[in-house]
XYZ file of C-alpha atoms in Angstrom:
716
model
C 0.000 0.000 0.000
C 2.785 2.386 0.962
C 4.538 1.510 -2.281
C 1.401 2.300 -4.304
C 0.998 5.649 -2.552
C 4.607 6.525 -3.310
C 4.143 5.667 -6.997
C 0.941 7.706 -7.122
C 2.704 10.743 -5.675
C 5.544 10.263 -8.186
C 3.261 10.201 -11.240
C 1.191 13.114 -9.935
C 4.388 15.125 -9.533
C 5.526 14.143 -13.039
C 2.212 15.227 -14.507
C 2.412 18.614 -12.814
C 5.980 19.163 -13.989
C 5.077 18.147 -17.550
C 2.058 20.474 -17.600
C 4.152 23.282 -16.235
C 6.856 22.722 -18.895
C 4.304 22.605 -21.729
C 2.562 25.747 -20.453
C 5.850 27.615 -20.243
C 6.771 26.646 -23.812
C 3.319 27.706 -25.070
C 3.633 31.031 -23.282
C 6.998 31.635 -24.905
C 5.571 30.898 -28.351
C 2.649 33.254 -27.795
C 4.760 36.227 -26.815
C 8.114 37.434 -28.033
C 8.131 40.466 -25.757
C 9.795 40.742 -22.343
C 7.644 40.077 -19.296
C 6.050 42.982 -17.515
C 7.967 44.536 -14.597
C 5.530 42.886 -12.142
C 6.094 39.420 -13.617
C 9.832 39.999 -13.744
C 9.791 40.876 -10.082
C 7.869 37.698 -9.220
C 10.301 35.568 -11.199
C 13.260 37.323 -9.649
C 11.830 36.832 -6.147
C 11.251 33.126 -6.836
C 14.778 32.750 -8.182
C 16.248 34.601 -5.210
C 14.380 32.296 -2.832
C 15.654 29.229 -4.703
C 19.192 30.590 -4.453
C 18.732 31.107 -0.726
C 17.616 27.526 -0.270
C 20.497 26.175 -2.348
C 22.978 28.238 -0.358
C 21.938 26.425 2.827
C 21.016 23.000 1.473
C 23.550 20.713 -0.232
C 26.951 22.225 -0.773
C 26.263 25.397 1.213
C 28.431 27.478 -1.104
C 29.191 30.943 0.251
C 27.984 33.663 -2.055
C 27.796 37.404 -1.636
C 24.674 37.720 -3.781
C 21.756 39.819 -2.523
C 19.802 36.684 -1.587
C 22.086 36.131 1.404
C 20.655 39.172 3.118
C 17.306 37.409 3.634
C 16.827 35.700 6.982
C 17.577 31.963 6.845
C 14.778 31.351 9.393
C 12.196 31.770 6.613
C 13.656 28.845 4.682
C 12.728 25.227 5.195
C 15.798 23.202 4.343
C 15.608 19.438 4.284
C 18.883 19.331 6.209
C 18.899 21.166 9.533
C 21.865 23.492 10.192
C 22.615 24.965 13.583
C 22.594 28.723 13.990
C 26.169 28.558 15.216
C 27.339 26.764 12.056
C 25.475 29.246 9.887
C 27.058 32.215 11.671
C 30.502 30.723 11.199
C 29.823 30.211 7.515
C 28.528 33.756 7.019
C 31.468 35.223 8.935
C 34.068 33.235 7.027
C 36.556 35.403 5.204
C 38.125 32.922 2.857
C 36.707 31.087 -0.094
C 35.209 27.786 0.974
C 36.681 25.557 -1.714
C 36.830 22.589 0.637
C 33.179 23.057 1.639
C 32.271 23.474 -2.036
C 33.491 19.966 -2.799
C 37.108 20.067 -3.986
C 38.398 16.547 -3.348
C 41.874 15.086 -3.633
C 42.713 13.351 -6.926
C 39.169 13.786 -8.267
C 38.135 15.818 -11.337
C 37.428 19.438 -10.448
C 33.871 20.489 -11.142
C 33.361 23.489 -13.392
C 30.814 24.770 -10.865
C 33.574 25.331 -8.289
C 35.509 27.531 -10.672
C 32.357 29.429 -11.648
C 31.469 30.070 -8.003
C 34.932 31.556 -7.600
C 34.306 33.739 -10.675
C 30.990 34.831 -9.163
C 32.709 35.826 -5.917
C 35.342 37.776 -7.853
C 32.698 39.560 -9.931
C 31.087 40.927 -6.785
C 34.391 42.182 -5.363
C 35.821 45.583 -6.281
C 39.112 45.462 -4.359
C 42.014 44.328 -6.547
C 43.897 42.967 -3.527
C 40.887 40.954 -2.335
C 40.402 39.532 -5.829
C 44.013 38.375 -5.906
C 43.523 36.848 -2.451
C 40.417 34.948 -3.613
C 42.259 33.592 -6.656
C 45.328 32.706 -4.593
C 43.179 30.787 -2.075
C 41.536 28.831 -4.869
C 44.863 28.027 -6.560
C 46.215 26.853 -3.200
C 43.308 24.441 -2.785
C 43.838 23.153 -6.323
C 47.543 22.584 -5.667
C 46.668 20.503 -2.615
C 44.078 18.364 -4.386
C 44.650 18.309 -8.170
C 47.850 20.184 -9.057
C 47.769 18.799 -12.608
C 44.580 20.847 -13.205
C 46.061 24.207 -12.273
C 47.205 25.149 -15.793
C 43.744 24.454 -17.222
C 42.123 26.510 -14.454
C 44.456 29.421 -15.142
C 43.615 29.482 -18.840
C 39.885 29.293 -18.102
C 40.314 32.158 -15.610
C 41.869 34.478 -18.193
C 39.643 33.207 -21.011
C 42.420 31.692 -23.078
C 42.903 28.220 -24.522
C 46.667 28.138 -24.236
C 49.680 30.415 -24.676
C 49.162 33.417 -26.955
C 51.425 31.905 -29.601
C 49.034 28.953 -30.056
C 46.707 31.397 -31.855
C 43.556 29.801 -30.426
C 40.685 32.223 -29.835
C 36.965 32.029 -29.099
C 35.039 35.308 -29.269
C 31.914 33.823 -30.881
C 29.300 36.202 -32.258
C 26.065 36.981 -30.460
C 23.917 35.436 -33.231
C 25.461 31.995 -32.777
C 25.271 32.218 -28.985
C 21.627 33.337 -29.010
C 20.773 30.402 -31.263
C 22.575 28.039 -28.879
C 20.728 29.407 -25.838
C 17.395 29.076 -27.644
C 18.060 25.465 -28.669
C 19.223 24.555 -25.190
C 16.446 26.222 -23.183
C 13.463 26.175 -25.566
C 13.019 29.948 -25.429
C 12.298 31.937 -28.575
C 14.917 33.973 -30.424
C 12.808 37.118 -30.134
C 12.524 36.722 -26.360
C 16.271 36.218 -25.924
C 17.005 39.217 -28.154
C 14.577 41.374 -26.194
C 16.187 40.306 -22.919
C 19.633 41.012 -24.397
C 18.595 44.501 -25.479
C 17.472 45.142 -21.920
C 20.413 43.652 -20.000
C 23.325 43.481 -22.459
C 24.535 40.267 -20.830
C 23.942 37.001 -22.684
C 25.592 35.094 -19.849
C 23.031 36.207 -17.271
C 20.221 35.524 -19.745
C 21.527 31.981 -20.251
C 21.662 31.466 -16.482
C 18.096 32.698 -15.966
C 16.766 30.704 -18.920
C 18.502 27.579 -17.716
C 17.169 27.963 -14.158
C 13.546 27.998 -15.401
C 13.848 24.590 -17.033
C 12.332 21.514 -15.426
C 14.412 18.393 -16.038
C 13.366 14.780 -15.524
C 16.926 13.659 -14.910
C 19.823 15.474 -13.346
C 22.568 15.912 -15.970
C 26.119 14.774 -15.399
C 28.069 17.719 -13.900
C 30.643 19.518 -16.021
C 34.317 19.256 -15.108
C 36.931 21.863 -15.957
C 38.738 19.419 -18.228
C 35.540 18.676 -20.176
C 34.758 22.368 -20.613
C 38.315 23.211 -21.640
C 38.407 20.359 -24.161
C 35.079 21.442 -25.657
C 36.152 25.087 -25.882
C 39.309 24.075 -27.757
C 37.255 21.935 -30.121
C 34.999 24.909 -30.836
C 37.991 27.195 -31.472
C 39.582 24.682 -33.831
C 36.388 23.979 -35.798
C 36.522 25.269 -39.364
C 34.708 24.633 -42.598
C 31.137 24.742 -43.846
C 29.767 22.472 -41.113
C 31.609 24.212 -38.259
C 28.655 26.440 -37.327
C 26.296 23.569 -36.554
C 29.101 21.654 -34.847
C 29.838 24.585 -32.537
C 26.157 25.013 -31.671
C 25.877 21.305 -30.906
C 28.811 21.416 -28.467
C 27.492 24.556 -26.767
C 23.982 23.121 -26.398
C 25.364 19.955 -24.786
C 27.369 21.963 -22.282
C 24.497 24.328 -21.486
C 22.250 21.322 -20.823
C 24.655 20.259 -18.065
C 24.977 23.710 -16.511
C 23.675 24.551 -13.048
C 23.561 27.905 -11.278
C 26.173 30.390 -12.454
C 27.847 27.891 -14.797
C 25.696 28.955 -17.771
C 26.562 32.619 -17.212
C 30.304 32.130 -17.259
C 30.240 29.507 -19.997
C 28.511 31.924 -22.372
C 30.843 34.741 -21.377
C 33.835 32.500 -22.059
C 32.449 31.777 -25.502
C 31.967 35.521 -26.085
C 35.636 36.049 -25.234
C 35.055 38.172 -22.112
C 34.468 36.855 -18.576
C 34.124 40.445 -17.267
C 35.645 39.656 -13.894
C 38.808 41.708 -14.405
C 41.299 38.842 -14.369
C 44.359 39.072 -16.603
C 47.926 37.769 -16.580
C 49.013 40.458 -14.121
C 46.582 39.390 -11.368
C 46.989 35.696 -12.100
C 50.760 35.879 -11.716
C 50.487 37.593 -8.328
C 47.973 35.029 -7.106
C 50.057 32.172 -8.484
C 53.214 33.380 -6.734
C 51.568 33.379 -3.307
C 49.748 30.068 -3.796
C 52.918 28.269 -4.943
C 54.897 29.658 -2.016
C 52.128 28.672 0.443
C 52.067 25.170 -1.032
C 55.825 24.846 -0.547
C 55.485 25.929 3.085
C 52.723 23.411 3.675
C 54.760 20.549 2.190
C 57.674 21.508 4.440
C 55.421 21.554 7.508
C 55.756 25.329 7.920
C 53.004 27.778 8.815
C 51.875 28.997 5.386
C 49.646 31.650 7.005
C 52.683 33.516 8.306
C 55.024 33.901 5.351
C 57.427 36.846 5.445
C 55.935 39.526 3.125
C 59.372 40.132 1.609
C 59.460 36.497 0.441
C 56.029 36.897 -1.156
C 57.287 40.023 -2.960
C 60.353 38.114 -4.140
C 58.147 35.271 -5.429
C 55.928 37.777 -7.275
C 58.921 39.452 -8.900
C 60.475 36.164 -9.982
C 57.299 34.774 -11.457
C 56.576 38.010 -13.359
C 60.127 38.204 -14.743
C 60.011 34.542 -15.709
C 56.654 34.919 -17.476
C 57.968 37.884 -19.465
C 60.748 35.625 -20.750
C 58.773 32.375 -21.068
C 55.073 33.123 -21.544
C 53.936 29.574 -20.848
C 52.195 28.754 -17.555
C 52.838 25.034 -17.878
C 56.609 25.505 -18.098
C 56.648 27.955 -15.179
C 54.443 25.903 -12.836
C 56.397 22.715 -13.555
C 59.689 24.471 -12.729
C 58.238 26.048 -9.578
C 56.958 22.674 -8.359
C 60.345 21.057 -8.968
C 62.740 23.788 -7.818
C 60.626 26.222 -5.779
C 59.081 29.509 -6.843
C 61.958 31.446 -5.227
C 64.424 29.624 -7.490
C 62.675 30.263 -10.801
C 65.264 32.718 -12.130
C 67.978 30.058 -11.776
C 65.973 27.315 -13.481
C 63.867 28.964 -16.207
C 65.046 31.313 -18.914
C 64.009 32.246 -22.411
C 64.129 29.454 -24.959
C 63.742 29.363 -28.739
C 60.205 28.384 -29.658
C 58.548 30.409 -26.874
C 58.230 34.155 -27.603
C 59.235 36.640 -24.949
C 57.463 39.924 -24.399
C 59.353 42.623 -26.366
C 61.134 45.542 -24.784
C 59.524 48.868 -25.703
C 60.768 52.444 -25.816
C 59.430 55.561 -24.150
C 58.554 58.515 -26.381
C 60.433 61.782 -26.362
C 59.701 64.931 -28.336
C 62.931 66.899 -28.113
C 66.568 66.136 -28.822
C 67.522 68.196 -25.785
C 65.434 65.833 -23.676
C 67.565 62.942 -24.921
C 70.778 64.695 -23.982
C 69.373 65.542 -20.545
C 68.333 61.951 -19.834
C 71.482 60.355 -21.207
C 74.019 62.900 -19.985
C 77.404 61.430 -19.036
C 76.467 58.071 -20.575
C 77.203 56.370 -23.879
C 74.236 55.938 -26.195
C 73.574 54.994 -29.779
C 71.017 56.166 -32.341
C 69.304 53.700 -34.690
C 66.809 54.081 -37.490
C 63.249 53.387 -36.371
C 61.731 51.339 -39.163
C 58.099 51.560 -40.228
C 57.195 47.888 -40.398
C 56.135 44.939 -38.286
C 58.044 43.761 -35.221
C 59.373 40.277 -35.987
C 60.897 38.076 -33.303
C 62.721 35.344 -35.222
C 63.388 32.012 -33.489
C 65.747 29.358 -34.881
C 65.275 26.134 -32.931
C 67.993 23.546 -32.396
C 66.091 21.064 -34.600
C 66.262 23.509 -37.524
C 62.663 24.758 -37.321
C 61.986 28.483 -37.643
C 59.271 30.412 -35.812
C 58.372 34.076 -36.243
C 56.319 35.961 -33.647
C 54.688 39.399 -33.570
C 55.028 41.968 -30.810
C 51.972 40.471 -29.071
C 53.333 36.886 -29.299
C 51.139 35.890 -32.237
C 52.651 33.107 -34.333
C 52.996 34.625 -37.815
C 55.389 32.032 -39.231
C 52.973 31.228 -42.084
C 53.146 34.834 -43.251
C 56.867 34.747 -44.072
C 57.850 31.539 -45.936
C 60.440 33.559 -47.900
C 62.162 34.596 -44.685
C 62.225 31.008 -43.422
C 63.723 29.768 -46.671
C 66.467 32.419 -46.659
C 67.391 32.387 -42.951
C 70.365 30.026 -43.326
C 71.939 32.540 -45.741
C 72.056 35.147 -42.980
C 74.525 33.120 -40.877
C 78.219 33.834 -41.407
C 80.196 30.931 -42.860
C 82.210 29.148 -40.185
C 80.069 30.418 -37.323
C 78.253 27.894 -35.171
C 74.627 28.991 -34.874
C 72.392 26.124 -33.791
C 69.664 28.285 -32.276
C 68.870 31.965 -31.789
C 66.249 34.567 -30.941
C 66.543 37.706 -33.027
C 64.628 40.958 -32.518
C 63.961 42.757 -35.779
C 61.581 44.755 -37.943
C 60.153 43.382 -41.198
C 59.424 46.071 -43.787
C 58.029 46.069 -47.312
C 60.927 46.384 -49.771
C 61.233 47.579 -53.361
C 63.939 45.373 -54.878
C 64.142 47.428 -58.051
C 64.696 50.833 -56.447
C 66.218 49.238 -53.328
C 64.166 51.212 -50.849
C 61.677 50.796 -48.015
C 58.009 50.939 -48.963
C 55.237 52.385 -46.743
C 53.779 50.268 -43.969
C 50.435 50.187 -45.795
C 52.060 48.112 -48.538
C 53.141 45.506 -45.984
C 49.556 45.218 -44.699
C 48.408 44.023 -48.134
C 50.442 40.863 -47.691
C 48.350 37.848 -46.628
C 48.631 36.870 -42.978
C 48.137 33.100 -43.321
C 48.848 30.288 -45.764
C 51.242 32.404 -47.829
C 52.873 30.463 -50.681
C 56.249 31.448 -52.099
C 54.949 31.585 -55.664
C 52.108 33.930 -54.680
C 54.200 36.549 -52.875
C 53.886 39.992 -54.428
C 55.124 42.152 -51.567
C 58.791 41.471 -50.849
C 60.256 42.100 -47.403
C 63.595 43.035 -45.913
C 64.394 42.264 -42.275
C 66.321 44.857 -40.266
C 67.821 43.177 -37.186
C 68.645 45.280 -34.119
C 69.106 42.859 -31.205
C 70.169 39.281 -30.444
C 68.473 37.882 -27.341
C 69.632 34.275 -27.348
C 72.394 32.378 -29.135
C 72.869 28.603 -29.051
C 70.399 28.360 -26.153
C 72.395 30.888 -24.102
C 70.306 33.929 -23.022
C 71.955 37.262 -23.806
C 69.347 39.630 -22.370
C 71.385 40.384 -19.245
C 74.392 41.501 -21.290
C 74.692 45.215 -22.179
C 73.279 46.302 -25.518
C 76.632 47.070 -27.139
C 77.792 43.489 -26.411
C 74.583 41.964 -27.776
C 74.898 43.990 -30.967
C 78.540 42.996 -31.376
C 77.702 39.284 -30.965
C 74.858 39.640 -33.504
C 77.121 41.216 -36.090
C 79.852 38.664 -35.438
C 77.582 35.696 -36.177
C 75.238 37.061 -38.862
C 75.849 38.673 -42.239
C 74.074 41.133 -44.493
C 72.149 39.898 -47.510
C 71.231 43.119 -49.360
C 67.495 43.595 -49.804
C 66.687 40.612 -47.590
C 68.543 40.900 -44.289
C 70.325 43.966 -42.947
C 71.319 45.402 -39.596
C 69.555 48.504 -38.330
C 71.453 51.580 -39.475
C 73.065 53.256 -36.446
C 75.495 55.943 -35.318
C 76.991 56.715 -31.927
C 76.397 60.450 -31.589
C 76.951 63.086 -28.915
C 75.471 66.475 -29.864
C 72.228 68.042 -31.014
C 73.400 68.893 -34.528
C 74.541 65.335 -35.283
C 71.345 63.779 -33.920
C 69.200 66.243 -35.919
C 71.068 65.423 -39.141
C 70.734 61.677 -38.508
C 67.027 62.110 -37.774
C 66.518 64.004 -41.046
C 68.402 61.293 -42.928
C 66.224 58.578 -41.389
C 63.116 60.328 -42.719
C 64.642 60.566 -46.201
C 65.321 56.824 -46.001
C 61.587 56.176 -45.373
C 61.877 55.543 -41.629
C 59.745 56.902 -38.782
C 62.581 58.498 -36.845
C 65.196 57.286 -34.388
C 65.581 54.881 -31.500
C 68.055 56.068 -28.875
C 69.486 53.344 -26.653
C 71.868 53.286 -23.734
C 74.916 51.188 -24.613
C 74.842 49.639 -21.149
C 71.142 48.749 -21.194
C 70.057 45.167 -20.649
C 67.049 43.804 -22.501
C 63.930 44.237 -20.342
C 61.118 42.006 -21.654
C 57.637 43.564 -21.547
C 58.966 46.843 -20.141
C 58.569 50.278 -21.690
C 61.955 51.359 -20.477
C 63.504 54.804 -20.203
C 66.775 53.177 -21.319
C 65.302 53.179 -24.821
C 63.754 56.343 -26.237
C 61.986 56.889 -29.547
C 62.100 60.155 -31.442
C 59.684 60.579 -34.344
C 59.999 63.470 -36.755
C 56.247 64.039 -37.080
C 55.689 64.187 -33.354
C 58.280 66.722 -32.269
C 55.588 69.365 -31.953
C 52.898 66.999 -30.663
C 52.816 64.749 -27.604
C 55.924 62.825 -28.631
C 54.245 59.614 -29.737
C 51.282 58.168 -31.551
C 48.480 56.481 -29.619
C 46.844 53.174 -30.495
C 43.107 53.100 -29.767
C 40.332 50.553 -30.295
C 37.359 51.340 -32.525
C 34.216 50.933 -30.387
C 31.546 52.718 -32.437
C 30.769 54.532 -35.660
C 28.893 57.683 -36.709
C 26.931 57.758 -39.974
C 28.518 59.925 -42.648
C 26.886 62.925 -44.250
C 27.310 64.564 -47.644
C 29.883 62.715 -49.721
C 30.285 60.220 -46.879
C 26.638 59.180 -46.961
C 26.396 55.407 -46.907
C 29.717 55.123 -45.123
C 30.940 55.963 -41.643
C 31.951 59.582 -41.180
C 33.637 59.189 -37.806
C 34.430 56.735 -35.046
C 34.341 56.460 -31.265
C 37.686 55.221 -29.934
C 38.784 53.887 -26.583
C 41.606 52.113 -24.808
C 41.747 48.788 -23.002
C 42.263 48.785 -19.236
C 44.062 45.521 -18.328
C 43.229 45.922 -14.642
C 39.452 46.201 -15.016
C 39.036 44.399 -18.325
C 37.019 47.387 -19.605
C 37.324 49.585 -22.680
C 37.345 53.258 -21.696
C 36.266 55.823 -24.301
C 38.943 58.347 -25.274
C 37.805 60.431 -28.250
C 35.734 60.799 -31.389
C 37.687 61.004 -34.645
C 36.792 61.995 -38.184
C 39.947 63.485 -39.702
C 42.994 61.944 -41.353
C 40.958 59.424 -43.349
C 41.021 59.217 -47.133
C 37.915 58.150 -49.057
C 39.620 54.785 -49.538
C 40.172 54.510 -45.775
C 36.482 55.085 -45.049
C 35.440 52.547 -47.683
C 37.910 49.941 -46.445
C 37.059 50.430 -42.766
C 33.312 50.347 -43.449
C 33.814 46.996 -45.168
C 35.950 45.599 -42.328
C 33.433 46.714 -39.705
C 30.358 45.140 -41.314
C 30.788 41.856 -39.477
C 31.539 43.483 -36.116
C 28.313 45.476 -35.640
C 26.518 44.730 -32.359
C 23.041 45.734 -31.265
C 24.225 47.621 -28.181
C 27.427 48.461 -26.304
C 29.136 45.684 -24.399
C 28.683 45.759 -20.640
C 32.457 46.213 -20.351
C 32.411 49.433 -22.420
C 32.838 52.445 -20.177
C 31.260 55.490 -21.812
C 29.085 58.494 -20.994
C 25.640 56.904 -20.714
C 24.013 60.224 -19.804
C 25.098 62.028 -22.963
C 23.202 60.651 -25.946
C 24.854 63.174 -28.280
C 28.260 61.560 -27.796
C 26.949 58.013 -28.287
C 27.716 56.530 -31.719
C 25.048 55.538 -34.219
C 26.475 52.015 -34.356
C 28.445 49.956 -31.830
C 31.188 47.504 -32.793
C 32.967 44.512 -31.339
C 36.392 45.687 -30.063
C 38.441 44.340 -32.974
C 40.185 47.094 -34.945
C 43.080 49.184 -33.615
C 43.713 52.680 -35.045
C 47.026 54.497 -34.766
C 46.274 58.129 -33.914
C 48.288 61.303 -33.770
C 47.184 64.262 -31.649
C 48.286 67.790 -30.826
C 47.879 67.317 -27.080
C 45.691 65.820 -24.373
C 43.023 67.503 -22.273
C 40.419 66.656 -19.650
C 36.868 66.029 -20.813
C 33.645 65.214 -18.937
C 32.452 63.149 -21.921
C 35.198 60.498 -22.070
C 36.284 57.961 -19.468
C 40.015 57.291 -19.893
C 41.701 58.180 -16.595
C 38.403 59.359 -15.064
C 39.067 57.466 -11.830
C 42.106 59.646 -11.212
C 40.906 63.073 -12.314
C 37.120 62.924 -12.036
C 37.055 63.689 -15.763
C 38.420 61.620 -18.592
C 41.471 62.365 -20.719
C 40.740 63.023 -24.381
C 42.698 63.824 -27.529
C 42.614 67.320 -29.016
C 42.530 67.376 -32.825
C 43.093 63.620 -33.263
C 44.169 62.480 -36.745
C 44.026 58.976 -38.144
C 47.382 57.581 -39.282
C 46.685 53.952 -40.127
C 45.059 50.702 -39.132
C 47.278 48.535 -36.913
C 46.710 45.002 -38.198
C 49.675 43.812 -36.139
C 48.000 44.731 -32.847
C 45.099 43.198 -30.992
C 42.653 45.338 -28.972
C 44.359 44.421 -25.702
C 47.653 45.741 -27.122
C 46.229 49.239 -27.441
C 47.657 52.134 -25.471
C 46.619 51.631 -21.835
C 44.961 54.281 -19.611
C 48.155 54.391 -17.515
C 50.193 55.264 -20.608
C 47.744 57.999 -21.600
C 47.838 59.394 -18.061
C 51.653 59.404 -18.260
C 51.548 61.272 -21.593
C 49.046 63.752 -20.182
C 51.149 64.448 -17.108
C 54.344 64.815 -19.145
C 52.927 67.749 -21.125
C 54.633 71.034 -20.439
C 51.347 72.867 -19.878
C 48.472 70.940 -18.288
């Protein structure tokens, strides 16, 4: 009898759930408009109550969402929890990864990582965010250290090192279709919700939470998610679209809670939690050091702060030389994080972050900065930074300034590289810093940068090459697996010239002179312009090579900028303004901004409409067609109260413009540097120079650099 009653209750419950599911689907079909504010509030209240119950029942994950503010006495959990335990849990300061279910030698659930993301998203303090990440990494090291690399890449929304060239960044159309197929909601409803919130991730989470499922899906693990994301990124061809949607739908069907939100954001290419390499490295340093202390039986809660600082410095320096988390973590686990500098150094096949120069706008400024020191002046070539790697097995790799593998773009350079080595010299491996420029072999001269951009970027065949190149080498960073970056520049240059030889029109050394006075530098600068260069690079003879640093030991002097701010600025195109008159049908101007690596946001900087030719407008309009979005991204920081400054069309942050400007000024309309000054920094009389195909949006000029340029002006 009891058994029959149980079965009756089961089937009654099933019938109710089925009716509810069918009714919800019918309602969605009937209306493609968002729910009324009253209905939204009811749904939100129901969802908040469910979240409250889940926070107490089951895993009891600590969350700082608004639902925690409600009194737990109103809930009726199936498992009773004492008030004392609840108080302890609410008062806890550290992330509860152990409580959340991280177990030794078992696969790590994706939900645990997402809960950490959710905690980070609700935290504004950079130090607290690093502490949260460090705590989580520490727990991972104790339980599943082999998963740490995967977790790091998921945390910074990457699928491997930059030089693997694997990217996601799927379009909103594909993601909306995936959410609809997974949740049964209509496209119109999802689009309406997206127009209202601007966050497909949150929409996916809400849509997923409303579904009634007969069977509980198998939980996602970080390894499964990472594998699927890589498969999506690597999918190409005519059937790739449906394949990607199929993978996404399967993952969404297994999502619970905040998993759907962060999965969709990962697929978009932006987690929006402000994590980047800089924060990850700081968190990693502390977690590795804590793990070492624990293994040695020491109190890892009382580590000398100076040792933590040393660990942070070593791991940052190491990453700038070897930008591969797997290599770094393996070395730290074997030798200790405080011994990284003695056990890891740059190696051919892994690009290092290039050293950059600081701008200067007066020759007298150079003489002031480099007084009583020996320096050299080199031509500054107008081309593409090329870091050339010869591996010991004979393979050649070529990387851009942002570590992109562009080997396929230069098969002619690969074929000719052996000719650049002096006969009788032993060169088994090397890392060479250089500039590749377009070259006219008939007139034997450098061609404009725009000519180089017409060369294909991938799958270039020797027989199809129309734009020839010449490589101008200026630094040797590694020779026969021996790092040279700690040697002074004059020694590195001497070693380079001793082992390599000029091949006219294909491989040459950067033209240089060691000068001492204003007149000589001015004449050399004028000559560089006549030779189709941008200006001069001025380098201290004693300077070591500082990967990833914009060092004052290297200065750049550009002819065109002597009367301006001293340097061009690279900004990301965020929006467009419809053209008028002869520009009707094209864009007549653009809204530009810069990427803030600390917040993960794009901060608006200026509107620009000058410096473009008719061909530029036509070309840019064509390039931007596929990047149009229905509304600004939630990580765009712009003046929402000033509709006049808002563009007619918003774009994905893809294209980088090089801009020249007379000077910088404060503006209430733009947001770059607004946290420091209350007003943003903008460009006065900005002029378009060119499109920077060699730079990604995250390589644009940072807010800190713009603040530095603003503060260096003579009159502020």
